[in-house]
mmCIF file of C-alpha atoms and ligand atoms in Angstrom:
data_model
loop_
_atom_site.group_PDB
_atom_site.id
_atom_site.type_symbol
_atom_site.label_atom_id
_atom_site.label_comp_id
_atom_site.label_asym_id
_atom_site.label_seq_id
_atom_site.Cartn_x
_atom_site.Cartn_y
_atom_site.Cartn_z
ATOM 1 C CA MET A 1 46.856 -10.159 -132.374
ATOM 2 C CA ILE A 2 50.195 -10.464 -134.236
ATOM 3 C CA THR A 3 53.831 -11.457 -133.085
ATOM 4 C CA PHE A 4 57.025 -10.027 -134.047
ATOM 5 C CA ARG A 5 60.520 -11.831 -133.356
ATOM 6 C CA ALA A 6 63.742 -10.022 -133.272
ATOM 7 C CA PRO A 7 67.046 -12.056 -132.576
ATOM 8 C CA GLY A 8 70.011 -11.321 -130.269
ATOM 9 C CA ARG A 9 73.432 -11.467 -131.912
ATOM 10 C CA VAL A 10 77.039 -12.072 -131.371
ATOM 11 C CA ASN A 11 80.018 -10.297 -132.879
ATOM 12 C CA LEU A 12 82.204 -12.596 -134.772
ATOM 13 C CA ILE A 13 85.223 -9.997 -135.285
ATOM 14 C CA GLY A 14 85.633 -6.262 -135.432
ATOM 15 C CA GLU A 15 85.828 -5.083 -131.586
ATOM 16 C CA HIS A 16 86.128 -1.482 -130.376
ATOM 17 C CA THR A 17 85.889 -0.397 -134.075
ATOM 18 C CA ASP A 18 82.339 0.900 -134.147
ATOM 19 C CA TYR A 19 82.783 4.112 -132.490
ATOM 20 C CA ASN A 20 86.193 4.799 -134.825
ATOM 21 C CA ALA A 21 83.752 4.693 -137.806
ATOM 22 C CA GLY A 22 85.030 1.100 -138.777
ATOM 23 C CA PHE A 23 83.732 -2.189 -139.491
ATOM 24 C CA VAL A 24 82.146 -5.053 -137.407
ATOM 25 C CA MET A 25 80.883 -8.543 -138.184
ATOM 26 C CA PRO A 26 78.107 -9.704 -135.931
ATOM 27 C CA ALA A 27 75.525 -12.381 -136.846
ATOM 28 C CA ALA A 28 72.018 -12.565 -135.867
ATOM 29 C CA ILE A 29 71.542 -15.870 -133.621
ATOM 30 C CA ASN A 30 68.698 -18.266 -133.141
ATOM 31 C CA LEU A 31 67.659 -16.842 -129.706
ATOM 32 C CA SER A 32 64.909 -14.240 -130.127
ATOM 33 C CA ALA A 33 62.639 -11.979 -128.229
ATOM 34 C CA TYR A 34 59.029 -11.882 -129.140
ATOM 35 C CA THR A 35 56.366 -9.268 -128.934
ATOM 36 C CA THR A 36 52.787 -10.109 -129.260
ATOM 37 C CA ILE A 37 50.451 -6.850 -129.865
ATOM 38 C CA THR A 38 46.861 -6.454 -129.704
ATOM 39 C CA PRO A 39 44.991 -3.291 -130.437
ATOM 40 C CA ARG A 40 43.308 -1.418 -128.069
ATOM 41 C CA ASP A 41 40.441 1.169 -128.721
ATOM 42 C CA ASP A 42 41.719 3.830 -126.182
ATOM 43 C CA ARG A 43 45.273 5.539 -125.885
ATOM 44 C CA GLN A 44 46.994 3.325 -123.590
ATOM 45 C CA LEU A 45 50.064 1.193 -124.028
ATOM 46 C CA ILE A 46 49.865 -1.750 -121.592
ATOM 47 C CA ILE A 47 53.311 -3.547 -121.565
ATOM 48 C CA ARG A 48 53.900 -6.743 -120.006
ATOM 49 C CA SER A 49 56.966 -9.141 -119.972
ATOM 50 C CA ASP A 50 57.168 -12.701 -119.048
ATOM 51 C CA ASN A 51 60.431 -12.437 -117.433
ATOM 52 C CA PHE A 52 59.290 -9.734 -115.108
ATOM 53 C CA GLU A 53 56.068 -9.551 -112.718
ATOM 54 C CA ASP A 54 54.852 -5.952 -113.125
ATOM 55 C CA GLU A 55 52.576 -4.536 -115.826
ATOM 56 C CA ILE A 56 53.290 -0.963 -117.062
ATOM 57 C CA GLU A 57 50.727 1.655 -118.543
ATOM 58 C CA VAL A 58 51.480 4.284 -120.581
ATOM 59 C CA ASP A 59 49.136 7.177 -121.690
ATOM 60 C CA LEU A 60 50.189 7.813 -125.312
ATOM 61 C CA ASP A 61 49.276 11.441 -125.178
ATOM 62 C CA ASP A 62 51.559 11.780 -122.099
ATOM 63 C CA ALA A 63 54.525 9.563 -123.244
ATOM 64 C CA THR A 64 56.848 12.223 -124.565
ATOM 65 C CA ASN A 65 57.063 13.535 -120.787
ATOM 66 C CA LEU A 66 58.242 10.057 -119.726
ATOM 67 C CA ALA A 67 61.842 9.533 -118.541
ATOM 68 C CA ALA A 68 63.702 6.414 -117.913
ATOM 69 C CA ARG A 69 63.720 5.123 -114.315
ATOM 70 C CA ASN A 70 65.856 2.162 -114.319
ATOM 71 C CA HIS A 71 63.203 -0.221 -114.920
ATOM 72 C CA TRP A 72 63.141 -3.095 -117.550
ATOM 73 C CA SER A 73 60.302 -1.201 -119.265
ATOM 74 C CA ASP A 74 62.528 1.915 -120.142
ATOM 75 C CA TYR A 75 63.522 -0.105 -123.373
ATOM 76 C CA PRO A 76 59.896 -0.704 -124.797
ATOM 77 C CA ILE A 77 58.772 2.722 -123.466
ATOM 78 C CA GLY A 78 62.014 4.463 -124.847
ATOM 79 C CA VAL A 79 61.043 2.971 -128.338
ATOM 80 C CA ALA A 80 57.441 4.098 -128.139
ATOM 81 C CA VAL A 81 58.741 7.404 -127.050
ATOM 82 C CA THR A 82 61.291 7.653 -129.653
ATOM 83 C CA LEU A 83 58.825 6.719 -132.516
ATOM 84 C CA ILE A 84 56.237 9.345 -131.198
ATOM 85 C CA ARG A 85 59.090 11.983 -131.164
ATOM 86 C CA ALA A 86 60.069 11.099 -134.763
ATOM 87 C CA GLY A 87 56.517 12.058 -135.652
ATOM 88 C CA TYR A 88 54.910 8.775 -135.918
ATOM 89 C CA GLN A 89 51.383 8.320 -134.504
ATOM 90 C CA LEU A 90 50.863 5.341 -132.504
ATOM 91 C CA ARG A 91 47.594 3.586 -131.588
ATOM 92 C CA GLY A 92 46.840 2.003 -128.114
ATOM 93 C CA ALA A 93 47.890 -1.614 -127.627
ATOM 94 C CA HIS A 94 48.478 -4.420 -125.335
ATOM 95 C CA LEU A 95 52.135 -5.598 -125.730
ATOM 96 C CA GLU A 96 53.385 -8.808 -124.435
ATOM 97 C CA ILE A 97 57.057 -9.487 -124.345
ATOM 98 C CA LYS A 98 58.963 -12.728 -124.108
ATOM 99 C CA SER A 99 62.474 -13.577 -124.762
ATOM 100 C CA GLU A 100 64.943 -16.442 -124.962
ATOM 101 C CA VAL A 101 67.827 -14.100 -125.050
ATOM 102 C CA PRO A 102 69.650 -14.239 -121.719
ATOM 103 C CA MET A 103 69.895 -10.910 -120.164
ATOM 104 C CA GLY A 104 73.104 -9.157 -119.676
ATOM 105 C CA SER A 105 75.038 -12.043 -121.138
ATOM 106 C CA GLY A 106 76.703 -10.067 -124.110
ATOM 107 C CA LEU A 107 74.008 -11.524 -126.640
ATOM 108 C CA SER A 108 72.275 -8.208 -126.889
ATOM 109 C CA SER A 109 68.715 -8.941 -125.351
ATOM 110 C CA SER A 110 68.220 -5.428 -125.077
ATOM 111 C CA ALA A 111 68.345 -4.765 -128.921
ATOM 112 C CA ALA A 112 66.330 -8.093 -129.447
ATOM 113 C CA VAL A 113 63.458 -6.224 -127.176
ATOM 114 C CA GLU A 114 63.671 -2.974 -128.563
ATOM 115 C CA VAL A 115 63.423 -4.269 -132.386
ATOM 116 C CA SER A 116 60.536 -6.535 -131.628
ATOM 117 C CA VAL A 117 58.523 -3.856 -129.938
ATOM 118 C CA ALA A 118 59.352 -1.544 -132.613
ATOM 119 C CA CYS A 119 58.210 -3.710 -135.312
ATOM 120 C CA ALA A 120 55.070 -4.494 -133.399
ATOM 121 C CA LEU A 121 54.096 -0.802 -132.494
ATOM 122 C CA ALA A 122 54.809 -0.013 -136.373
ATOM 123 C CA ALA A 123 52.397 -2.841 -137.575
ATOM 124 C CA ASN A 124 49.570 -2.097 -135.072
ATOM 125 C CA SER A 125 49.856 1.642 -136.115
ATOM 126 C CA ASP A 126 49.883 0.754 -139.932
ATOM 127 C CA LEU A 127 53.327 2.706 -140.290
ATOM 128 C CA THR A 128 55.724 1.812 -142.755
ATOM 129 C CA ILE A 129 59.120 2.612 -141.543
ATOM 130 C CA ASP A 130 62.104 1.047 -143.535
ATOM 131 C CA ARG A 131 64.565 -1.106 -141.507
ATOM 132 C CA LYS A 132 67.447 1.101 -141.607
ATOM 133 C CA GLU A 133 65.292 3.785 -139.944
ATOM 134 C CA LEU A 134 63.809 1.456 -137.550
ATOM 135 C CA ALA A 135 67.341 0.386 -136.559
ATOM 136 C CA LEU A 136 68.493 3.893 -135.904
ATOM 137 C CA LEU A 137 65.251 4.859 -133.904
ATOM 138 C CA CYS A 138 65.954 1.926 -131.614
ATOM 139 C CA GLN A 139 69.605 2.948 -130.992
ATOM 140 C CA LYS A 140 68.252 6.594 -130.433
ATOM 141 C CA ALA A 141 65.941 5.043 -127.736
ATOM 142 C CA GLU A 142 68.871 3.279 -125.977
ATOM 143 C CA ASN A 143 71.167 6.226 -126.469
ATOM 144 C CA GLU A 144 68.685 8.938 -125.429
ATOM 145 C CA PHE A 145 65.881 7.416 -123.342
ATOM 146 C CA VAL A 146 67.515 4.427 -121.621
ATOM 147 C CA GLY A 147 70.713 6.331 -121.292
ATOM 148 C CA ALA A 148 73.269 3.733 -122.771
ATOM 149 C CA ARG A 149 75.889 4.784 -125.279
ATOM 150 C CA VAL A 150 75.729 2.058 -127.550
ATOM 151 C CA GLY A 151 76.507 1.798 -131.237
ATOM 152 C CA ILE A 152 74.306 0.825 -134.418
ATOM 153 C CA MET A 153 75.434 -2.789 -134.577
ATOM 154 C CA ASP A 154 73.007 -4.625 -132.200
ATOM 155 C CA GLN A 155 69.997 -3.182 -133.644
ATOM 156 C CA PHE A 156 71.199 -3.146 -137.124
ATOM 157 C CA VAL A 157 71.934 -6.993 -137.242
ATOM 158 C CA ALA A 158 68.685 -7.623 -135.300
ATOM 159 C CA LEU A 159 66.970 -6.222 -138.440
ATOM 160 C CA PHE A 160 69.135 -7.229 -141.301
ATOM 161 C CA GLY A 161 70.580 -10.580 -140.140
ATOM 162 C CA GLU A 162 69.911 -13.610 -142.258
ATOM 163 C CA GLU A 163 70.200 -17.304 -141.993
ATOM 164 C CA ARG A 164 73.686 -18.846 -142.240
ATOM 165 C CA ARG A 165 74.860 -15.299 -142.900
ATOM 166 C CA ALA A 166 77.457 -13.162 -141.118
ATOM 167 C CA LEU A 167 76.890 -9.209 -141.691
ATOM 168 C CA MET A 168 79.876 -7.038 -142.261
ATOM 169 C CA LEU A 169 78.667 -3.288 -141.511
ATOM 170 C CA ASP A 170 80.516 -0.118 -142.358
ATOM 171 C CA CYS A 171 79.697 1.894 -139.071
ATOM 172 C CA ARG A 172 80.181 4.971 -140.959
ATOM 173 C CA SER A 173 77.973 4.729 -144.119
ATOM 174 C CA LEU A 174 75.795 1.805 -142.724
ATOM 175 C CA GLU A 175 76.540 -0.249 -145.873
ATOM 176 C CA TYR A 176 76.573 -3.876 -145.175
ATOM 177 C CA LYS A 177 77.403 -7.176 -147.085
ATOM 178 C CA LEU A 178 75.955 -10.544 -146.145
ATOM 179 C CA LEU A 179 78.664 -13.428 -145.964
ATOM 180 C CA PRO A 180 78.317 -16.974 -146.103
ATOM 181 C CA VAL A 181 78.681 -18.981 -142.733
ATOM 182 C CA PRO A 182 78.805 -22.848 -143.492
ATOM 183 C CA GLU A 183 75.847 -24.939 -142.314
ATOM 184 C CA SER A 184 78.278 -27.218 -140.502
ATOM 185 C CA VAL A 185 79.420 -24.389 -138.307
ATOM 186 C CA ARG A 186 78.148 -23.292 -134.830
ATOM 187 C CA LEU A 187 78.707 -20.083 -133.330
ATOM 188 C CA VAL A 188 79.512 -21.078 -129.601
ATOM 189 C CA VAL A 189 79.265 -18.238 -127.232
ATOM 190 C CA CYS A 190 81.039 -19.121 -123.801
ATOM 191 C CA ASN A 191 80.177 -16.881 -120.951
ATOM 192 C CA THR A 192 82.844 -16.306 -118.279
ATOM 193 C CA MET A 193 80.368 -15.359 -115.776
ATOM 194 C CA VAL A 194 82.563 -12.330 -114.518
ATOM 195 C CA ASN A 195 82.151 -8.712 -115.475
ATOM 196 C CA HIS A 196 84.888 -6.731 -113.812
ATOM 197 C CA ALA A 197 83.857 -3.350 -112.579
ATOM 198 C CA LEU A 198 86.528 -1.401 -114.829
ATOM 199 C CA ALA A 199 84.504 -1.635 -117.789
ATOM 200 C CA SER A 200 82.732 1.871 -118.298
ATOM 201 C CA SER A 201 85.638 3.832 -116.974
ATOM 202 C CA ALA A 202 87.973 2.190 -119.195
ATOM 203 C CA TYR A 203 85.551 2.218 -121.996
ATOM 204 C CA ASN A 204 85.694 5.999 -121.773
ATOM 205 C CA GLU A 205 89.382 6.111 -121.452
ATOM 206 C CA ARG A 206 89.840 4.156 -124.598
ATOM 207 C CA ARG A 207 87.399 6.444 -126.396
ATOM 208 C CA ALA A 208 89.569 9.390 -125.464
ATOM 209 C CA GLN A 209 92.857 7.726 -126.469
ATOM 210 C CA CYS A 210 91.314 7.156 -129.865
ATOM 211 C CA GLU A 211 90.350 10.691 -130.176
ATOM 212 C CA ALA A 212 93.807 11.608 -129.301
ATOM 213 C CA GLY A 213 95.172 9.361 -132.018
ATOM 214 C CA VAL A 214 92.743 11.007 -134.569
ATOM 215 C CA LYS A 215 94.020 14.454 -133.747
ATOM 216 C CA HIS A 216 97.578 13.257 -134.279
ATOM 217 C CA PHE A 217 97.064 11.734 -137.493
ATOM 218 C CA ALA A 218 94.888 14.524 -138.836
ATOM 219 C CA LYS A 219 97.682 16.957 -138.368
ATOM 220 C CA HIS A 220 99.644 14.884 -140.832
ATOM 221 C CA LEU A 221 96.606 13.646 -142.993
ATOM 222 C CA PRO A 222 93.762 16.295 -143.225
ATOM 223 C CA HIS A 223 91.370 13.567 -144.451
ATOM 224 C CA VAL A 224 91.616 11.587 -141.191
ATOM 225 C CA LYS A 225 88.245 12.201 -139.299
ATOM 226 C CA ALA A 226 88.353 8.752 -137.380
ATOM 227 C CA LEU A 227 90.667 5.939 -136.725
ATOM 228 C CA ARG A 228 88.934 4.129 -139.658
ATOM 229 C CA ASP A 229 90.630 6.683 -142.243
ATOM 230 C CA VAL A 230 94.253 5.500 -140.994
ATOM 231 C CA THR A 231 95.916 2.974 -142.614
ATOM 232 C CA LEU A 232 98.482 0.524 -141.077
ATOM 233 C CA GLN A 233 101.070 2.339 -143.568
ATOM 234 C CA ASP A 234 100.113 5.789 -142.071
ATOM 235 C CA LEU A 235 100.569 4.278 -138.655
ATOM 236 C CA GLU A 236 104.085 3.075 -139.474
ATOM 237 C CA THR A 237 104.796 6.622 -141.318
ATOM 238 C CA TYR A 238 103.314 9.032 -138.768
ATOM 239 C CA GLY A 239 102.525 7.058 -135.618
ATOM 240 C CA ARG A 240 105.859 7.337 -134.072
ATOM 241 C CA GLY A 241 105.525 10.419 -132.489
ATOM 242 C CA LEU A 242 102.754 9.184 -130.353
ATOM 243 C CA PRO A 243 102.904 8.113 -126.810
ATOM 244 C CA GLU A 244 103.371 4.270 -126.741
ATOM 245 C CA VAL A 245 100.146 3.644 -125.104
ATOM 246 C CA ILE A 246 98.137 5.753 -127.701
ATOM 247 C CA TYR A 247 100.148 4.233 -130.338
ATOM 248 C CA CYS A 248 99.117 0.695 -129.272
ATOM 249 C CA ARG A 249 95.421 1.547 -128.847
ATOM 250 C CA CYS A 250 95.637 3.003 -132.387
ATOM 251 C CA ARG A 251 97.245 -0.045 -133.594
ATOM 252 C CA HIS A 252 94.527 -2.335 -132.341
ATOM 253 C CA VAL A 253 91.861 -0.354 -133.964
ATOM 254 C CA ILE A 254 93.601 0.042 -137.329
ATOM 255 C CA SER A 255 94.728 -3.587 -137.385
ATOM 256 C CA GLU A 256 91.191 -4.735 -136.325
ATOM 257 C CA ASN A 257 89.482 -2.915 -139.259
ATOM 258 C CA ALA A 258 91.958 -4.400 -141.733
ATOM 259 C CA ARG A 259 91.124 -7.868 -139.954
ATOM 260 C CA VAL A 260 87.488 -7.364 -140.586
ATOM 261 C CA LEU A 261 87.931 -6.924 -144.256
ATOM 262 C CA ALA A 262 90.369 -9.856 -144.592
ATOM 263 C CA ALA A 263 87.801 -11.932 -142.433
ATOM 264 C CA ALA A 264 85.087 -11.170 -144.980
ATOM 265 C CA GLU A 265 87.251 -12.188 -147.853
ATOM 266 C CA ALA A 266 88.197 -15.634 -145.851
ATOM 267 C CA LEU A 267 84.253 -16.181 -145.619
ATOM 268 C CA GLU A 268 83.637 -15.662 -149.320
ATOM 269 C CA ARG A 269 86.141 -18.115 -149.830
ATOM 270 C CA HIS A 270 84.776 -20.425 -147.371
ATOM 271 C CA ASP A 271 88.132 -20.426 -145.824
ATOM 272 C CA LEU A 272 87.394 -21.009 -142.055
ATOM 273 C CA GLN A 273 91.120 -21.666 -141.145
ATOM 274 C CA ARG A 274 92.089 -18.216 -142.254
ATOM 275 C CA PHE A 275 88.793 -16.893 -140.781
ATOM 276 C CA GLY A 276 89.853 -18.583 -137.269
ATOM 277 C CA GLN A 277 93.494 -17.209 -137.501
ATOM 278 C CA LEU A 278 92.008 -13.668 -137.841
ATOM 279 C CA MET A 279 89.944 -14.360 -134.594
ATOM 280 C CA ALA A 280 93.199 -15.399 -132.826
ATOM 281 C CA GLU A 281 94.914 -12.264 -134.019
ATOM 282 C CA SER A 282 92.033 -10.040 -132.801
ATOM 283 C CA HIS A 283 91.911 -11.474 -129.389
ATOM 284 C CA VAL A 284 95.936 -11.060 -129.168
ATOM 285 C CA SER A 285 95.214 -7.381 -130.253
ATOM 286 C CA LEU A 286 92.581 -6.689 -127.905
ATOM 287 C CA ARG A 287 94.615 -8.341 -124.992
ATOM 288 C CA ASP A 288 98.090 -6.602 -125.576
ATOM 289 C CA ASP A 289 97.441 -3.544 -127.491
ATOM 290 C CA TYR A 290 93.947 -2.373 -126.483
ATOM 291 C CA GLU A 291 94.289 -3.986 -123.021
ATOM 292 C CA VAL A 292 90.537 -5.037 -122.544
ATOM 293 C CA SER A 293 90.664 -8.634 -122.000
ATOM 294 C CA ALA A 294 90.559 -10.382 -118.589
ATOM 295 C CA ARG A 295 92.314 -13.436 -117.093
ATOM 296 C CA GLU A 296 89.013 -15.384 -117.280
ATOM 297 C CA LEU A 297 88.613 -14.342 -121.176
ATOM 298 C CA ASP A 298 92.322 -15.529 -121.863
ATOM 299 C CA VAL A 299 91.824 -18.721 -120.002
ATOM 300 C CA MET A 300 88.490 -19.494 -122.018
ATOM 301 C CA VAL A 301 90.319 -18.674 -125.446
ATOM 302 C CA GLU A 302 93.273 -20.856 -124.406
ATOM 303 C CA LEU A 303 91.129 -23.653 -123.617
ATOM 304 C CA ALA A 304 89.073 -23.516 -126.633
ATOM 305 C CA THR A 305 92.131 -23.056 -129.042
ATOM 306 C CA GLY A 306 93.526 -26.725 -128.304
ATOM 307 C CA VAL A 307 90.225 -28.360 -128.938
ATOM 308 C CA ALA A 308 89.437 -30.533 -132.187
ATOM 309 C CA GLY A 309 86.972 -28.857 -134.525
ATOM 310 C CA VAL A 310 87.716 -25.190 -133.491
ATOM 311 C CA TYR A 311 88.613 -22.791 -136.154
ATOM 312 C CA GLY A 312 88.912 -19.768 -133.897
ATOM 313 C CA SER A 313 88.304 -18.333 -130.465
ATOM 314 C CA ARG A 314 88.290 -14.814 -129.067
ATOM 315 C CA MET A 315 86.699 -12.339 -126.505
ATOM 316 C CA THR A 316 83.642 -10.565 -127.924
ATOM 317 C CA GLY A 317 81.887 -7.686 -126.602
ATOM 318 C CA GLY A 318 83.499 -4.691 -124.673
ATOM 319 C CA GLY A 319 85.663 -6.888 -122.765
ATOM 320 C CA PHE A 320 86.902 -7.157 -118.978
ATOM 321 C CA GLY A 321 84.711 -10.207 -118.709
ATOM 322 C CA GLY A 322 81.684 -11.330 -120.633
ATOM 323 C CA CYS A 323 81.749 -13.667 -123.416
ATOM 324 C CA THR A 324 84.156 -15.414 -125.970
ATOM 325 C CA ILE A 325 82.995 -16.493 -129.450
ATOM 326 C CA ASN A 326 84.034 -19.703 -130.872
ATOM 327 C CA LEU A 327 83.677 -21.060 -134.310
ATOM 328 C CA VAL A 328 83.290 -24.673 -133.911
ATOM 329 C CA ASP A 329 82.550 -27.524 -136.317
ATOM 330 C CA SER A 330 79.007 -28.865 -135.284
ATOM 331 C CA GLU A 331 80.192 -32.502 -134.926
ATOM 332 C CA HIS A 332 82.557 -31.344 -132.397
ATOM 333 C CA VAL A 333 80.320 -29.078 -130.393
ATOM 334 C CA GLU A 334 79.448 -31.549 -127.526
ATOM 335 C CA ASN A 335 83.159 -32.458 -127.097
ATOM 336 C CA PHE A 336 84.048 -28.633 -127.090
ATOM 337 C CA GLN A 337 81.292 -27.838 -124.499
ATOM 338 C CA ARG A 338 82.603 -30.656 -121.931
ATOM 339 C CA THR A 339 86.227 -29.782 -122.471
ATOM 340 C CA VAL A 340 85.850 -25.948 -122.092
ATOM 341 C CA ALA A 341 83.408 -26.097 -119.116
ATOM 342 C CA GLU A 342 85.781 -28.562 -117.089
ATOM 343 C CA GLY A 343 88.915 -26.740 -117.982
ATOM 344 C CA TYR A 344 87.260 -23.423 -117.107
ATOM 345 C CA GLU A 345 86.002 -24.388 -113.817
ATOM 346 C CA GLN A 346 89.071 -26.131 -112.879
ATOM 347 C CA ALA A 347 91.007 -22.820 -113.639
ATOM 348 C CA THR A 348 88.750 -20.301 -112.284
ATOM 349 C CA LYS A 349 86.308 -22.287 -109.864
ATOM 350 C CA LEU A 350 83.375 -20.679 -111.884
ATOM 351 C CA LYS A 351 80.680 -22.503 -113.969
ATOM 352 C CA PRO A 352 80.605 -20.994 -117.494
ATOM 353 C CA GLU A 353 77.481 -20.793 -119.409
ATOM 354 C CA ILE A 354 77.830 -21.944 -123.003
ATOM 355 C CA TYR A 355 75.116 -21.134 -125.664
ATOM 356 C CA VAL A 356 75.418 -23.078 -129.094
ATOM 357 C CA CYS A 357 74.185 -20.782 -131.804
ATOM 358 C CA GLU A 358 73.696 -20.649 -135.337
ATOM 359 C CA ALA A 359 73.413 -17.599 -137.599
ATOM 360 C CA SER A 360 69.799 -16.670 -138.146
ATOM 361 C CA LYS A 361 67.261 -14.610 -139.933
ATOM 362 C CA GLY A 362 66.637 -10.912 -138.498
ATOM 363 C CA ALA A 363 63.255 -9.633 -137.425
ATOM 364 C CA GLU A 364 60.159 -10.667 -138.785
ATOM 365 C CA GLN A 365 56.353 -11.370 -138.050
ATOM 366 C CA THR A 366 55.772 -14.784 -136.963
ATOM 367 C CA ASP A 367 53.564 -17.280 -135.316
ATOM 368 C CA ILE A 368 54.114 -18.103 -131.746
HETATM 369 P P1 ADP B 1 72.307 -7.072 -122.916
HETATM 370 O O1 ADP B 1 73.600 -7.525 -123.356
HETATM 371 O O2 ADP B 1 71.632 -8.390 -122.755
HETATM 372 O O3 ADP B 1 71.679 -6.305 -124.068
HETATM 373 P P2 ADP B 1 71.345 -5.005 -121.395
HETATM 374 O O4 ADP B 1 72.006 -4.403 -120.273
HETATM 375 O O5 ADP B 1 72.031 -4.069 -122.669
HETATM 376 O O6 ADP B 1 72.190 -6.429 -121.748
HETATM 377 O O7 ADP B 1 70.121 -5.243 -121.593
HETATM 378 C C1 ADP B 1 69.305 -5.812 -120.584
HETATM 379 C C2 ADP B 1 67.991 -5.211 -120.298
HETATM 380 O O8 ADP B 1 67.164 -5.285 -121.359
HETATM 381 C C3 ADP B 1 67.264 -5.744 -119.134
HETATM 382 O O9 ADP B 1 67.818 -5.054 -117.740
HETATM 383 C C4 ADP B 1 65.855 -5.398 -119.458
HETATM 384 O O10 ADP B 1 65.672 -4.074 -119.035
HETATM 385 C C5 ADP B 1 65.809 -5.421 -120.889
HETATM 386 N N1 ADP B 1 65.220 -6.808 -121.480
HETATM 387 C C6 ADP B 1 65.567 -7.586 -121.883
HETATM 388 N N2 ADP B 1 65.109 -8.745 -122.259
HETATM 389 C C7 ADP B 1 63.803 -8.524 -121.717
HETATM 390 C C8 ADP B 1 62.537 -9.028 -121.581
HETATM 391 N N3 ADP B 1 62.452 -10.420 -122.008
HETATM 392 N N4 ADP B 1 61.508 -8.353 -120.906
HETATM 393 C C9 ADP B 1 61.586 -7.108 -120.560
HETATM 394 N N5 ADP B 1 62.894 -6.358 -120.752
HETATM 395 C C10 ADP B 1 63.967 -7.051 -121.310
HETATM 396 MG MG1 MG B 2 72.384 -4.352 -124.709
#
């Protein structure tokens, strides 16, 4: 019997850049999913989760015929099926999943489950799969089996995250850089507790607008394959012919990529003030140029910005609700929580959930 742990994550900066082949900067957090695996002599996978009541049985010889059924087990089964489809031979096993990562709160409980399950299945079947491939297989499971159009960020940082480090990822090349997050800083996630229904249609619309932008710039600059390839100078020179709204969408993505690079430099210099400033600029850009914020997110950021010990605050995740990420000095965290929770409740009549996190290590075998 062995156990694998894989963490949730929060994105510090670099929003809506992943599908533009750009840069993101998440950190793995100290909330994890755990999968304990015990070998079986037969060809069955038995999967249980502490967080749900039922137990799922999968015949490994029949697994590739399975399809998602909108059930929690789609994620672990998707991982098993994707490993098999990639040519890996799995052995029968009993899997027990439990997780501290709150579900659907923007901390990527799904990638935590996928990665812990993938590591457990690989070890149980004596497979050596490198971490990059594991990340890609877990993403594929979520894209193709579960049917969620997600980027590589969550799975990647769940595998490559390190203690007291943020991870800047180039979503095109999958090159990455680990950057120091001082021990005195907490990554505080504030959940607005709203999720406006707009999200998926608006997401598709933003993607289409980015593609329209790429088409426009490629006419002038043949090397442009994604907005990642367009500089702020190019935007000035060639962007004027674009419809206003497309221009603004492009400006967000292009400036956000530049902000991630600047944020990485700031962390390398231990310059948290500068990092916080870039977080604030990111929020404004997401609010005004990309138009994916929500009143509740703006209220939460505004409340946080005035509080002692706060370096920066911005919405994190796709937008239209969900969470903010706040970089807060550990000595001021208690006061921060109290002040923001009270202010938010007064302004919205909603009780926020607040998770105080630290940048933590990626997936590993562990004692439970
Ligand atoms: P998140 O932002 O938390 O990743 P998702 O909707 O992407 O939200 O993923 C949540 C889904 O992941 C759950 O509905 C469930 O199917 C699966 N999941 C998360 N945690 C667990 C768990 N502990 N046990 C089983 N399934 C889980
Ligand atoms: Mg998810």
